[in-house]
mmCIF file of C-alpha atoms in Angstrom:
data_model
loop_
_atom_site.group_PDB
_atom_site.id
_atom_site.type_symbol
_atom_site.label_atom_id
_atom_site.label_comp_id
_atom_site.label_asym_id
_atom_site.label_seq_id
_atom_site.Cartn_x
_atom_site.Cartn_y
_atom_site.Cartn_z
ATOM 1 C CA MET A 26 21.806 -7.640 12.425
ATOM 2 C CA ASP A 27 18.329 -9.122 11.087
ATOM 3 C CA ALA A 28 18.595 -11.564 14.168
ATOM 4 C CA LEU A 29 19.239 -9.087 16.459
ATOM 5 C CA ALA A 30 16.556 -7.053 15.037
ATOM 6 C CA VAL A 31 14.385 -9.693 15.484
ATOM 7 C CA GLU A 32 15.026 -11.105 19.107
ATOM 8 C CA LYS A 33 15.979 -7.747 20.979
ATOM 9 C CA PHE A 34 13.538 -5.318 18.994
ATOM 10 C CA LYS A 35 10.530 -7.398 17.753
ATOM 11 C CA LEU A 36 10.849 -6.839 14.484
ATOM 12 C CA PRO A 37 9.504 -9.397 11.902
ATOM 13 C CA VAL A 38 11.088 -10.890 9.554
ATOM 14 C CA GLU A 39 7.947 -10.010 7.095
ATOM 15 C CA LEU A 40 7.996 -6.428 8.109
ATOM 16 C CA MET A 41 11.953 -6.421 7.088
ATOM 17 C CA MET A 42 10.695 -8.127 3.955
ATOM 18 C CA GLU A 43 8.070 -5.560 2.986
ATOM 19 C CA ASN A 44 10.597 -3.159 3.432
ATOM 20 C CA ALA A 45 13.433 -4.351 1.082
ATOM 21 C CA GLY A 46 10.610 -5.279 -1.430
ATOM 22 C CA LEU A 47 9.525 -1.778 -1.383
ATOM 23 C CA GLN A 48 12.841 -0.425 -1.867
ATOM 24 C CA LEU A 49 13.224 -2.754 -4.752
ATOM 25 C CA ALA A 50 9.968 -1.480 -6.280
ATOM 26 C CA ARG A 51 11.528 2.009 -6.592
ATOM 27 C CA ARG A 52 14.275 1.246 -7.655
ATOM 28 C CA VAL A 53 12.714 -0.848 -10.356
ATOM 29 C CA SER A 54 10.523 1.856 -11.134
ATOM 30 C CA ALA A 55 13.056 4.426 -11.618
ATOM 31 C CA LYS A 56 14.710 2.153 -14.557
ATOM 32 C CA ALA A 57 11.304 0.867 -16.223
ATOM 33 C CA LEU A 58 8.713 2.966 -18.089
ATOM 34 C CA VAL A 59 4.770 1.730 -17.056
ATOM 35 C CA GLU A 60 4.660 -0.470 -20.173
ATOM 36 C CA ASP A 61 7.518 -2.211 -20.088
ATOM 37 C CA ILE A 62 8.102 -5.843 -19.116
ATOM 38 C CA ILE A 63 9.972 -6.523 -15.827
ATOM 39 C CA VAL A 64 11.136 -10.251 -14.578
ATOM 40 C CA ILE A 65 11.658 -10.833 -11.349
ATOM 41 C CA GLY A 66 13.737 -14.007 -10.253
ATOM 42 C CA ALA A 67 13.128 -14.930 -7.154
ATOM 43 C CA GLY A 68 14.477 -18.230 -4.941
ATOM 44 C CA ASN A 69 12.540 -20.015 -2.310
ATOM 45 C CA GLY A 70 14.543 -17.779 0.452
ATOM 46 C CA ASN A 71 13.788 -14.429 2.345
ATOM 47 C CA ASN A 72 15.758 -12.442 -0.622
ATOM 48 C CA GLY A 73 13.148 -14.306 -3.111
ATOM 49 C CA GLY A 74 10.189 -13.107 -0.176
ATOM 50 C CA GLY A 75 11.664 -9.560 -1.490
ATOM 51 C CA GLY A 76 11.433 -9.993 -4.916
ATOM 52 C CA LEU A 77 7.608 -11.125 -4.382
ATOM 53 C CA VAL A 78 7.131 -7.942 -2.612
ATOM 54 C CA ALA A 79 8.561 -6.382 -5.108
ATOM 55 C CA ALA A 80 6.586 -7.820 -7.945
ATOM 56 C CA ARG A 81 3.664 -7.424 -6.423
ATOM 57 C CA ARG A 82 3.830 -3.238 -5.539
ATOM 58 C CA LEU A 83 5.019 -3.134 -9.346
ATOM 59 C CA ALA A 84 1.826 -5.035 -10.381
ATOM 60 C CA GLY A 85 0.229 -2.734 -8.063
ATOM 61 C CA TRP A 86 1.557 0.375 -9.942
ATOM 62 C CA GLY A 87 -0.077 -0.990 -13.245
ATOM 63 C CA TYR A 88 3.542 -2.573 -14.733
ATOM 64 C CA SER A 89 3.775 -5.878 -16.647
ATOM 65 C CA VAL A 90 5.763 -8.272 -14.177
ATOM 66 C CA PHE A 91 6.468 -11.768 -15.011
ATOM 67 C CA LEU A 92 8.014 -14.147 -12.494
ATOM 68 C CA ASP A 93 11.006 -16.626 -12.969
ATOM 69 C CA LEU A 94 11.149 -19.292 -10.757
ATOM 70 C CA PRO A 95 13.638 -21.530 -10.973
ATOM 71 C CA PHE A 96 12.201 -24.001 -8.367
ATOM 72 C CA ASN A 97 8.776 -24.358 -6.236
ATOM 73 C CA ILE A 98 8.782 -21.799 -3.750
ATOM 74 C CA THR A 99 7.720 -24.024 -0.422
ATOM 75 C CA LYS A 100 8.443 -22.077 2.727
ATOM 76 C CA GLU A 101 5.740 -20.312 4.310
ATOM 77 C CA LEU A 102 6.985 -16.494 4.004
ATOM 78 C CA PRO A 103 7.876 -16.709 0.698
ATOM 79 C CA GLN A 104 4.559 -18.616 -0.390
ATOM 80 C CA LYS A 105 2.961 -15.939 1.391
ATOM 81 C CA GLN A 106 4.414 -13.311 -0.953
ATOM 82 C CA LEU A 107 3.835 -15.223 -4.461
ATOM 83 C CA GLN A 108 0.220 -15.640 -4.086
ATOM 84 C CA ARG A 109 0.210 -12.111 -3.087
ATOM 85 C CA ALA A 110 2.213 -11.186 -6.323
ATOM 86 C CA LEU A 111 0.227 -13.797 -8.146
ATOM 87 C CA ALA A 112 -3.277 -12.007 -6.863
ATOM 88 C CA PHE A 113 -2.067 -8.293 -7.894
ATOM 89 C CA GLY A 114 -1.560 -9.971 -11.552
ATOM 90 C CA ALA A 115 1.986 -11.166 -11.778
ATOM 91 C CA LYS A 116 2.628 -13.948 -14.267
ATOM 92 C CA THR A 117 4.506 -17.274 -14.160
ATOM 93 C CA VAL A 118 4.859 -17.385 -17.975
ATOM 94 C CA PRO A 119 7.946 -16.772 -19.885
ATOM 95 C CA ALA A 120 8.071 -13.159 -20.735
ATOM 96 C CA ASN A 121 9.595 -11.533 -24.256
ATOM 97 C CA ALA A 122 12.049 -8.321 -24.523
ATOM 98 C CA PRO A 123 12.120 -7.342 -20.704
ATOM 99 C CA ALA A 124 13.369 -4.025 -20.142
ATOM 100 C CA VAL A 125 14.210 -4.582 -16.511
ATOM 101 C CA TRP A 126 15.749 -8.279 -14.985
ATOM 102 C CA VAL A 127 15.612 -8.374 -11.062
ATOM 103 C CA ASP A 128 18.053 -11.222 -9.319
ATOM 104 C CA ALA A 129 16.337 -11.794 -6.497
ATOM 105 C CA TYR A 130 17.346 -15.426 -6.742
ATOM 106 C CA LEU A 131 19.506 -15.917 -3.424
ATOM 107 C CA GLY A 132 20.434 -13.990 -0.621
ATOM 108 C CA PHE A 133 23.653 -13.618 1.706
ATOM 109 C CA SER A 134 23.330 -17.404 2.563
ATOM 110 C CA GLN A 135 23.963 -18.220 -1.133
ATOM 111 C CA ARG A 136 25.972 -21.134 -1.309
ATOM 112 C CA LEU A 137 28.616 -22.324 -4.353
ATOM 113 C CA PRO A 138 28.262 -24.279 -6.591
ATOM 114 C CA LEU A 139 24.883 -23.035 -7.701
ATOM 115 C CA SER A 140 22.219 -25.217 -9.045
ATOM 116 C CA GLU A 141 21.700 -25.588 -12.631
ATOM 117 C CA PRO A 142 18.235 -23.937 -12.358
ATOM 118 C CA ILE A 143 19.699 -21.266 -11.077
ATOM 119 C CA LYS A 144 22.516 -20.986 -13.856
ATOM 120 C CA ASN A 145 20.317 -21.847 -16.365
ATOM 121 C CA SER A 146 18.069 -18.288 -15.153
ATOM 122 C CA ILE A 147 21.485 -16.406 -14.894
ATOM 123 C CA GLN A 148 22.532 -17.105 -18.027
ATOM 124 C CA LYS A 149 19.245 -16.220 -19.476
ATOM 125 C CA ALA A 150 19.285 -13.031 -17.999
ATOM 126 C CA ASN A 151 22.731 -11.937 -18.790
ATOM 127 C CA GLN A 152 22.148 -12.882 -22.705
ATOM 128 C CA SER A 153 18.753 -10.406 -22.540
ATOM 129 C CA ASP A 154 19.450 -6.702 -23.190
ATOM 130 C CA ALA A 155 17.714 -5.933 -19.693
ATOM 131 C CA TYR A 156 18.594 -3.560 -17.087
ATOM 132 C CA ARG A 157 20.040 -5.965 -14.413
ATOM 133 C CA ILE A 158 19.523 -5.542 -10.917
ATOM 134 C CA SER A 159 20.595 -7.626 -7.898
ATOM 135 C CA LEU A 160 18.623 -7.341 -4.644
ATOM 136 C CA ASP A 161 21.415 -7.550 -1.729
ATOM 137 C CA LEU A 162 24.353 -9.254 -3.813
ATOM 138 C CA PRO A 163 24.093 -10.674 -7.040
ATOM 139 C CA THR A 164 23.755 -14.301 -7.152
ATOM 140 C CA GLY A 165 26.720 -16.263 -7.997
ATOM 141 C CA ILE A 166 29.132 -13.625 -6.469
ATOM 142 C CA SER A 167 32.439 -14.492 -5.419
ATOM 143 C CA PRO A 168 36.055 -13.746 -5.633
ATOM 144 C CA ASN A 169 36.759 -16.291 -8.156
ATOM 145 C CA PRO A 170 36.102 -14.633 -11.646
ATOM 146 C CA ASP A 171 35.546 -18.228 -13.086
ATOM 147 C CA GLU A 172 31.924 -18.307 -11.197
ATOM 148 C CA VAL A 173 28.843 -18.064 -13.173
ATOM 149 C CA ILE A 174 27.374 -14.566 -11.698
ATOM 150 C CA PHE A 175 24.261 -12.391 -12.379
ATOM 151 C CA ASP A 176 26.006 -9.653 -14.593
ATOM 152 C CA ALA A 177 24.129 -6.763 -12.410
ATOM 153 C CA LYS A 178 24.421 -3.329 -13.517
ATOM 154 C CA GLU A 179 23.201 -2.271 -10.281
ATOM 155 C CA VAL A 180 22.494 -3.928 -6.713
ATOM 156 C CA LEU A 181 20.091 -2.696 -4.188
ATOM 157 C CA THR A 182 21.726 -3.845 -0.787
ATOM 158 C CA LEU A 183 19.998 -3.879 2.717
ATOM 159 C CA ALA A 184 20.956 -2.358 5.281
ATOM 160 C CA ALA A 185 24.711 -2.536 5.211
ATOM 161 C CA HIS A 186 27.409 -2.669 2.634
ATOM 162 C CA LYS A 187 28.543 -6.455 2.411
ATOM 163 C CA LYS A 188 32.417 -6.402 1.932
ATOM 164 C CA ILE A 189 32.178 -8.667 -1.376
ATOM 165 C CA LEU A 190 30.571 -6.041 -3.193
ATOM 166 C CA ASN A 191 34.158 -4.851 -3.740
ATOM 167 C CA HIS A 192 34.548 -7.633 -5.860
ATOM 168 C CA LEU A 193 32.441 -6.306 -8.518
ATOM 169 C CA PRO A 194 33.238 -3.954 -11.218
ATOM 170 C CA GLU A 195 33.433 -0.066 -10.517
ATOM 171 C CA SER A 196 30.956 0.743 -13.276
ATOM 172 C CA VAL A 197 28.039 -1.535 -10.785
ATOM 173 C CA ALA A 198 25.888 1.104 -9.289
ATOM 174 C CA ILE A 199 25.537 0.175 -5.653
ATOM 175 C CA TYR A 200 22.724 1.475 -3.284
ATOM 176 C CA ILE A 201 21.920 0.890 0.370
ATOM 177 C CA ALA A 202 18.357 0.487 1.131
ATOM 178 C CA ASP A 203 16.630 1.036 4.970
ATOM 179 C CA ILE A 204 14.514 -1.734 6.023
ATOM 180 C CA GLY A 205 13.914 -0.407 9.048
ATOM 181 C CA LEU A 206 17.080 -1.605 11.588
ATOM 182 C CA PRO A 207 17.008 0.890 14.270
ATOM 183 C CA ALA A 208 20.425 2.574 15.066
ATOM 184 C CA ALA A 209 21.255 0.767 18.298
ATOM 185 C CA VAL A 210 21.170 -2.584 15.930
ATOM 186 C CA TYR A 211 24.169 -0.627 13.762
ATOM 187 C CA LYS A 212 25.678 0.585 17.035
ATOM 188 C CA GLU A 213 26.192 -2.971 18.289
ATOM 189 C CA PHE A 214 27.940 -3.517 15.071
ATOM 190 C CA GLY A 215 30.254 -0.709 15.240
ATOM 191 C CA LEU A 216 28.479 0.641 12.516
ATOM 192 C CA LEU A 217 26.956 4.075 11.574
ATOM 193 C CA GLN A 218 23.294 3.920 10.773
ATOM 194 C CA PRO A 219 23.069 5.808 6.979
ATOM 195 C CA GLU A 220 21.050 8.756 6.635
ATOM 196 C CA PHE A 221 17.906 7.324 6.120
ATOM 197 C CA ASN A 222 16.398 10.247 7.578
ATOM 198 C CA LYS A 223 17.203 11.909 4.476
ATOM 199 C CA ASP A 224 16.664 9.121 1.679
ATOM 200 C CA GLN A 225 15.514 5.656 2.333
ATOM 201 C CA ILE A 226 18.004 4.592 -0.672
ATOM 202 C CA ILE A 227 21.128 6.055 -0.891
ATOM 203 C CA PRO A 228 24.125 5.947 -3.736
ATOM 204 C CA LEU A 229 27.382 4.174 -2.022
#
């Protein structure tokens, strides 16, 4: 769907990333007080870029935002978003007692097994008392219950529902976010566009 939006409708990846990050920031702000500490874990892909947009937005709104970066951000768009987040005040030092921990480590292209740095970050997040939110898919999601997975309380999935989310416990709240895809893209895939004209974040 993303590729079709880029090719046919000239929708830049950076714009979709900005939309995703803004919607994520809105969900985080619904769960955090301004004085709370927020950790955003970001990887080196577009999902990480969305997380870094959210970090910038939240820092701009006055939140204390800390970044958990398991490895270097080297790709052009995520790197650009990292520099913006840092300029807005996000920090890269460890955070104490975060109220919210965001999983933007890996997106829909993630592959198992996870690397050790990612596993370490997930385990720290799961052992914390933070409210845990995953962007698009929880990192480590798999039909195999023995895999290490980010234990999300909430998932903000992007543009359309993903079937693999059906493997999550019913207790996990799932929301779908508008990232700006036109109805024609949904039609190409035999899907109805969610009613984003009424709300840009819809519970599933």
